[in-house]
Amino acid sequence: MKFYSVVVSLLSAAVVADGFGISLQRSRLLSVRSGSVSLSSTAEKTEGKKAGDDAPPVNLGWDTHKAIDEAPETLVREEDGPDGNYPMRAKMEKMLREAQISITEAIAEIDGQAGFQEDCWTRENGGGGMSRVLSGGNVFEKAGVNLSVVYGSMPQEALQAATERGVDRAKGMAPGERVPFFACGLSSVMHPRNPFCPTMHFNYRYFETDGGVWWFGGGTDITPCYVNEDDMKHFHGTYKEVCDRHDPNYYKEFKAWADRYFKIEHRGETRGLGGIFFDDQNDREPEKLFEFAKDAVNNVVTAYGPIVEKHKDDEFTQQQKEWQLMRRGRYVEFNLVYDRGTVFGLKTGGRIESILMSLPETARWEYNHIPEEGTPEYDFIDACKNPREWL
């Protein structure tokens, strides 16, 4: 209970620290005419409409999401949300829906025992989502892949939670004004039972706010409990190939970004052994960024599946299982205190079960546990404190 209180306090501190003085700017603006997309550049921020008094409430609460038996053909509606790139919204949702189905089918096949339960819901002010969650499996203790389509208005401080720290996003807005937004994303965390099978996380998303502001973000990262050079070469190598197909600088940039982003500051170590991470991407045509996100999400199973298949039947000791649970504790710390998606979801009235789906069913904290030098556990901590190059 003491640790729970600390986590709640840290989360509150993170939200407060994240919540003031946020502003908004973009140098590239989007226009849509007759279903086509065009971009223009400007040195000044275009003043878009602001959320008025009749805008949807910010924090709708977890119980305002209406469960439905079957998801509609699309959760994107042209008349909802801020003015912007409706064709891209629909295209992103369709692509992510297809990825959700293909990934969950592949993971269920690897597990061989449990399937994914699907929950669908809608929100009164537009959008909704589909959660697919596997629990009690043979290989996976818990795995979830969530699709969300969200319309609403957010407080200016939520912009900071939605994107890179320090990005100026609400310039010219009066204090207290809310920002109309659209967001579509697919997020996942998978927690295997075996300590030699890594946890894996991915998230790919598309945002728009009023005034034609848009960006892509996302990434895939891996959190093992032990260092396995071959596994890391496979995982990172897969994503380097993906990156290289779109920009020769992407892998180096996004690998370093992941090492920075997934750092647990109060521990001085990363959550795991990295991958790729990117945000605020609108430096080229939306179609090109869309194709990169599509390529990346469709290579999740290619990067991760063979590693799980390789280790799912490895023998392990009780001590190794306890080490896995301690590393899961670190996972919980990062997600509750630092994770951008968690903070954004909590600030904008997201569905709580979906937001906290990323947490493992079991975790462990030991007082001042320090691995002995020369052990595999010590080597792993060293890799977390001093991020390595795997390729």
CSV table of N, CA and C in Angstrom, one decimal, residues 173-257:
chain,number,residue,atom,x,y,z
A,173,MET,N,-4.0,31.3,-27.5
A,173,MET,CA,-5.2,30.9,-26.8
A,173,MET,C,-5.3,31.5,-25.4
A,174,ALA,N,-6.5,31.9,-25.1
A,174,ALA,CA,-6.7,32.5,-23.7
A,174,ALA,C,-6.6,31.4,-22.7
A,175,PRO,N,-6.2,31.7,-21.5
A,175,PRO,CA,-6.2,30.7,-20.4
A,175,PRO,C,-7.5,30.0,-20.2
A,176,GLY,N,-7.5,28.7,-20.1
A,176,GLY,CA,-8.7,28.0,-19.9
A,176,GLY,C,-9.4,27.5,-21.1
A,177,GLU,N,-9.1,28.1,-22.3
A,177,GLU,CA,-9.7,27.7,-23.5
A,177,GLU,C,-9.3,26.2,-23.9
A,178,ARG,N,-10.3,25.5,-24.4
A,178,ARG,CA,-10.1,24.1,-24.7
A,178,ARG,C,-9.8,24.0,-26.2
A,179,VAL,N,-9.1,22.9,-26.6
A,179,VAL,CA,-8.7,22.8,-28.0
A,179,VAL,C,-9.5,21.6,-28.6
A,180,PRO,N,-10.3,21.8,-29.7
A,180,PRO,CA,-10.9,20.7,-30.4
A,180,PRO,C,-9.9,19.8,-31.0
A,181,PHE,N,-10.1,18.5,-30.9
A,181,PHE,CA,-9.1,17.6,-31.4
A,181,PHE,C,-9.8,16.3,-32.0
A,182,PHE,N,-9.0,15.6,-32.8
A,182,PHE,CA,-9.3,14.3,-33.3
A,182,PHE,C,-8.1,13.4,-33.1
A,183,ALA,N,-8.3,12.2,-32.6
A,183,ALA,CA,-7.1,11.3,-32.5
A,183,ALA,C,-7.6,9.9,-32.8
A,184,CYS,N,-6.7,9.2,-33.5
A,184,CYS,CA,-6.9,7.8,-33.9
A,184,CYS,C,-5.6,7.0,-33.6
A,185,GLY,N,-5.7,5.9,-32.9
A,185,GLY,CA,-4.5,5.2,-32.5
A,185,GLY,C,-4.7,3.8,-32.2
A,186,LEU,N,-3.7,3.0,-32.4
A,186,LEU,CA,-3.7,1.6,-32.0
A,186,LEU,C,-2.5,1.3,-31.1
A,187,SER,N,-2.8,0.8,-29.9
A,187,SER,CA,-1.8,0.6,-28.9
A,187,SER,C,-1.9,-0.8,-28.4
A,188,SER,N,-0.7,-1.3,-27.9
A,188,SER,CA,-0.7,-2.7,-27.5
A,188,SER,C,0.5,-2.9,-26.5
A,189,VAL,N,0.2,-3.8,-25.5
A,189,VAL,CA,1.3,-4.3,-24.6
A,189,VAL,C,1.0,-5.8,-24.5
A,190,MET,N,2.1,-6.6,-24.5
A,190,MET,CA,2.0,-8.0,-24.3
A,190,MET,C,3.0,-8.5,-23.3
A,191,HIS,N,2.4,-9.2,-22.3
A,191,HIS,CA,3.2,-9.7,-21.1
A,191,HIS,C,3.3,-11.2,-21.2
A,192,PRO,N,4.3,-11.8,-21.6
A,192,PRO,CA,4.4,-13.3,-21.6
A,192,PRO,C,4.7,-13.8,-20.2
A,193,ARG,N,4.5,-15.1,-20.0
A,193,ARG,CA,4.7,-15.7,-18.7
A,193,ARG,C,6.2,-16.0,-18.5
A,194,ASN,N,6.9,-16.5,-19.5
A,194,ASN,CA,8.3,-16.9,-19.3
A,194,ASN,C,9.2,-15.7,-19.2
A,195,PRO,N,10.1,-15.7,-18.2
A,195,PRO,CA,11.0,-14.6,-18.0
A,195,PRO,C,12.0,-14.3,-19.2
A,196,PHE,N,12.1,-15.3,-20.0
A,196,PHE,CA,13.0,-15.2,-21.2
A,196,PHE,C,12.3,-14.7,-22.4
A,197,CYS,N,11.0,-14.5,-22.3
A,197,CYS,CA,10.2,-13.9,-23.4
A,197,CYS,C,9.9,-12.4,-23.0
A,198,PRO,N,10.4,-11.5,-23.9
A,198,PRO,CA,10.2,-10.1,-23.5
A,198,PRO,C,8.8,-9.6,-23.6
A,199,THR,N,8.5,-8.6,-22.8
A,199,THR,CA,7.3,-7.8,-23.0
A,199,THR,C,7.5,-6.9,-24.2
A,200,MET,N,6.4,-6.6,-24.9
A,200,MET,CA,6.5,-5.8,-26.1
A,200,MET,C,5.4,-4.8,-26.1
A,201,HIS,N,5.7,-3.6,-26.5
A,201,HIS,CA,4.7,-2.5,-26.6
A,201,HIS,C,4.8,-1.8,-28.0
A,202,PHE,N,3.6,-1.4,-28.5
A,202,PHE,CA,3.6,-0.6,-29.7
A,202,PHE,C,2.5,0.4,-29.6
A,203,ASN,N,2.6,1.5,-30.3
A,203,ASN,CA,1.5,2.5,-30.4
A,203,ASN,C,1.8,3.3,-31.7
A,204,TYR,N,0.7,3.4,-32.5
A,204,TYR,CA,0.8,4.2,-33.7
A,204,TYR,C,-0.5,5.1,-33.8
A,205,ARG,N,-0.3,6.4,-34.0
A,205,ARG,CA,-1.4,7.3,-33.9
A,205,ARG,C,-1.3,8.5,-34.8
A,206,TYR,N,-2.5,9.1,-35.0
A,206,TYR,CA,-2.6,10.3,-35.9
A,206,TYR,C,-3.5,11.3,-35.1
A,207,PHE,N,-3.0,12.5,-35.0
A,207,PHE,CA,-3.7,13.6,-34.3
A,207,PHE,C,-4.0,14.7,-35.2
A,208,GLU,N,-5.1,15.4,-35.0
A,208,GLU,CA,-5.4,16.7,-35.5
A,208,GLU,C,-6.0,17.6,-34.5
A,209,THR,N,-5.6,18.9,-34.5
A,209,THR,CA,-6.3,19.9,-33.7
A,209,THR,C,-6.8,21.0,-34.6
A,210,ASP,N,-7.6,21.8,-34.0
A,210,ASP,CA,-8.3,22.9,-34.8
A,210,ASP,C,-7.2,23.8,-35.5
A,211,GLY,N,-7.6,24.3,-36.6
A,211,GLY,CA,-6.7,25.2,-37.4
A,211,GLY,C,-5.8,24.4,-38.3
A,212,GLY,N,-6.1,23.2,-38.6
A,212,GLY,CA,-5.3,22.4,-39.6
A,212,GLY,C,-4.0,21.9,-39.1
A,213,VAL,N,-3.8,21.7,-37.8
A,213,VAL,CA,-2.6,21.2,-37.2
A,213,VAL,C,-2.7,19.7,-37.1
A,214,TRP,N,-1.7,19.0,-37.6
A,214,TRP,CA,-1.8,17.5,-37.6
A,214,TRP,C,-0.4,16.9,-37.4
A,215,TRP,N,-0.3,15.7,-36.9
A,215,TRP,CA,1.0,15.0,-36.8
A,215,TRP,C,0.8,13.5,-36.6
A,216,PHE,N,1.8,12.8,-36.9
A,216,PHE,CA,1.8,11.3,-36.6
A,216,PHE,C,2.8,11.0,-35.5
A,217,GLY,N,2.6,10.0,-34.8
A,217,GLY,CA,3.5,9.5,-33.7
A,217,GLY,C,3.4,8.0,-33.5
A,218,GLY,N,4.4,7.5,-32.8
A,218,GLY,CA,4.3,6.0,-32.5
A,218,GLY,C,5.6,5.4,-32.3
A,219,GLY,N,5.6,4.1,-32.4
A,219,GLY,CA,6.8,3.3,-32.2
A,219,GLY,C,6.6,1.9,-31.7
A,220,THR,N,7.6,1.1,-31.7
A,220,THR,CA,7.5,-0.3,-31.1
A,220,THR,C,8.8,-0.5,-30.3
A,221,ASP,N,8.6,-1.0,-29.1
A,221,ASP,CA,9.8,-1.2,-28.2
A,221,ASP,C,9.7,-2.5,-27.5
A,222,ILE,N,10.8,-3.0,-27.0
A,222,ILE,CA,10.8,-4.3,-26.3
A,222,ILE,C,11.4,-4.2,-24.9
A,223,THR,N,10.9,-5.0,-24.0
A,223,THR,CA,11.3,-4.9,-22.6
A,223,THR,C,11.6,-6.4,-22.1
A,224,PRO,N,12.8,-6.9,-22.4
A,224,PRO,CA,13.1,-8.2,-21.8
A,224,PRO,C,13.5,-8.1,-20.4
A,225,CYS,N,13.9,-9.2,-19.8
A,225,CYS,CA,14.4,-9.2,-18.4
A,225,CYS,C,15.9,-9.5,-18.4
A,226,TYR,N,16.3,-10.1,-19.5
A,226,TYR,CA,17.7,-10.5,-19.7
A,226,TYR,C,18.2,-10.0,-21.1
A,227,VAL,N,19.5,-9.8,-21.2
A,227,VAL,CA,20.1,-9.4,-22.5
A,227,VAL,C,20.4,-10.7,-23.3
A,228,ASN,N,19.8,-10.7,-24.5
A,228,ASN,CA,20.1,-11.7,-25.5
A,228,ASN,C,20.5,-11.0,-26.8
A,229,GLU,N,21.7,-11.0,-27.1
A,229,GLU,CA,22.2,-10.2,-28.2
A,229,GLU,C,21.5,-10.6,-29.5
A,230,ASP,N,21.3,-11.9,-29.8
A,230,ASP,CA,20.7,-12.3,-31.0
A,230,ASP,C,19.2,-11.8,-31.1
A,231,ASP,N,18.5,-11.9,-30.0
A,231,ASP,CA,17.1,-11.4,-30.0
A,231,ASP,C,17.1,-9.9,-30.3
A,232,MET,N,18.0,-9.1,-29.7
A,232,MET,CA,18.0,-7.7,-29.9
A,232,MET,C,18.4,-7.3,-31.4
A,233,LYS,N,19.4,-8.1,-31.9
A,233,LYS,CA,19.7,-7.9,-33.3
A,233,LYS,C,18.6,-8.2,-34.2
A,234,HIS,N,17.8,-9.2,-33.9
A,234,HIS,CA,16.6,-9.5,-34.8
A,234,HIS,C,15.6,-8.4,-34.6
A,235,PHE,N,15.2,-8.0,-33.4
A,235,PHE,CA,14.2,-7.0,-33.2
A,235,PHE,C,14.6,-5.6,-33.8
A,236,HIS,N,15.8,-5.2,-33.4
A,236,HIS,CA,16.2,-3.9,-33.9
A,236,HIS,C,16.5,-3.9,-35.4
A,237,GLY,N,17.0,-5.1,-35.9
A,237,GLY,CA,17.3,-5.2,-37.3
A,237,GLY,C,16.0,-5.1,-38.1
A,238,THR,N,14.9,-5.7,-37.6
A,238,THR,CA,13.7,-5.7,-38.3
A,238,THR,C,13.2,-4.2,-38.5
A,239,TYR,N,13.3,-3.4,-37.4
A,239,TYR,CA,12.9,-2.1,-37.5
A,239,TYR,C,13.8,-1.1,-38.2
A,240,LYS,N,15.1,-1.5,-38.3
A,240,LYS,CA,16.0,-0.7,-39.1
A,240,LYS,C,15.6,-0.9,-40.6
A,241,GLU,N,15.3,-2.1,-41.0
A,241,GLU,CA,14.9,-2.4,-42.4
A,241,GLU,C,13.6,-1.6,-42.7
A,242,VAL,N,12.6,-1.6,-41.7
A,242,VAL,CA,11.4,-0.8,-41.9
A,242,VAL,C,11.8,0.7,-42.1
A,243,CYS,N,12.6,1.2,-41.2
A,243,CYS,CA,13.0,2.6,-41.3
A,243,CYS,C,13.7,3.0,-42.6
A,244,ASP,N,14.6,2.1,-43.0
A,244,ASP,CA,15.4,2.4,-44.2
A,244,ASP,C,14.6,2.4,-45.4
A,245,ARG,N,13.5,1.8,-45.4
A,245,ARG,CA,12.6,1.8,-46.6
A,245,ARG,C,12.0,3.2,-46.8
A,246,HIS,N,12.0,4.0,-45.8
A,246,HIS,CA,11.3,5.3,-45.8
A,246,HIS,C,12.3,6.5,-45.7
A,247,ASP,N,13.3,6.3,-44.9
A,247,ASP,CA,14.3,7.4,-44.7
A,247,ASP,C,15.5,6.8,-44.1
A,248,PRO,N,16.7,7.0,-44.7
A,248,PRO,CA,17.9,6.3,-44.1
A,248,PRO,C,18.3,6.9,-42.8
A,249,ASN,N,17.8,8.0,-42.4
A,249,ASN,CA,18.1,8.6,-41.0
A,249,ASN,C,17.1,8.2,-40.0
A,250,TYR,N,16.0,7.5,-40.3
A,250,TYR,CA,15.0,7.2,-39.4
A,250,TYR,C,15.4,6.3,-38.2
A,251,TYR,N,16.1,5.2,-38.5
A,251,TYR,CA,16.4,4.3,-37.5
A,251,TYR,C,17.3,4.9,-36.4
A,252,LYS,N,18.4,5.6,-36.8
A,252,LYS,CA,19.3,6.2,-35.9
A,252,LYS,C,18.6,7.2,-35.0
A,253,GLU,N,17.8,8.0,-35.7
A,253,GLU,CA,17.1,9.1,-34.9
A,253,GLU,C,16.0,8.5,-34.0
A,254,PHE,N,15.2,7.6,-34.5
A,254,PHE,CA,14.1,7.1,-33.7
A,254,PHE,C,14.6,6.0,-32.6
A,255,LYS,N,15.7,5.4,-32.9
A,255,LYS,CA,16.2,4.5,-31.8
A,255,LYS,C,16.7,5.3,-30.7
A,256,ALA,N,17.4,6.4,-30.9
A,256,ALA,CA,17.9,7.3,-29.9
A,256,ALA,C,16.7,8.0,-29.2
A,257,TRP,N,15.7,8.3,-29.9
A,257,TRP,CA,14.5,8.9,-29.3
A,257,TRP,C,13.8,7.9,-28.3
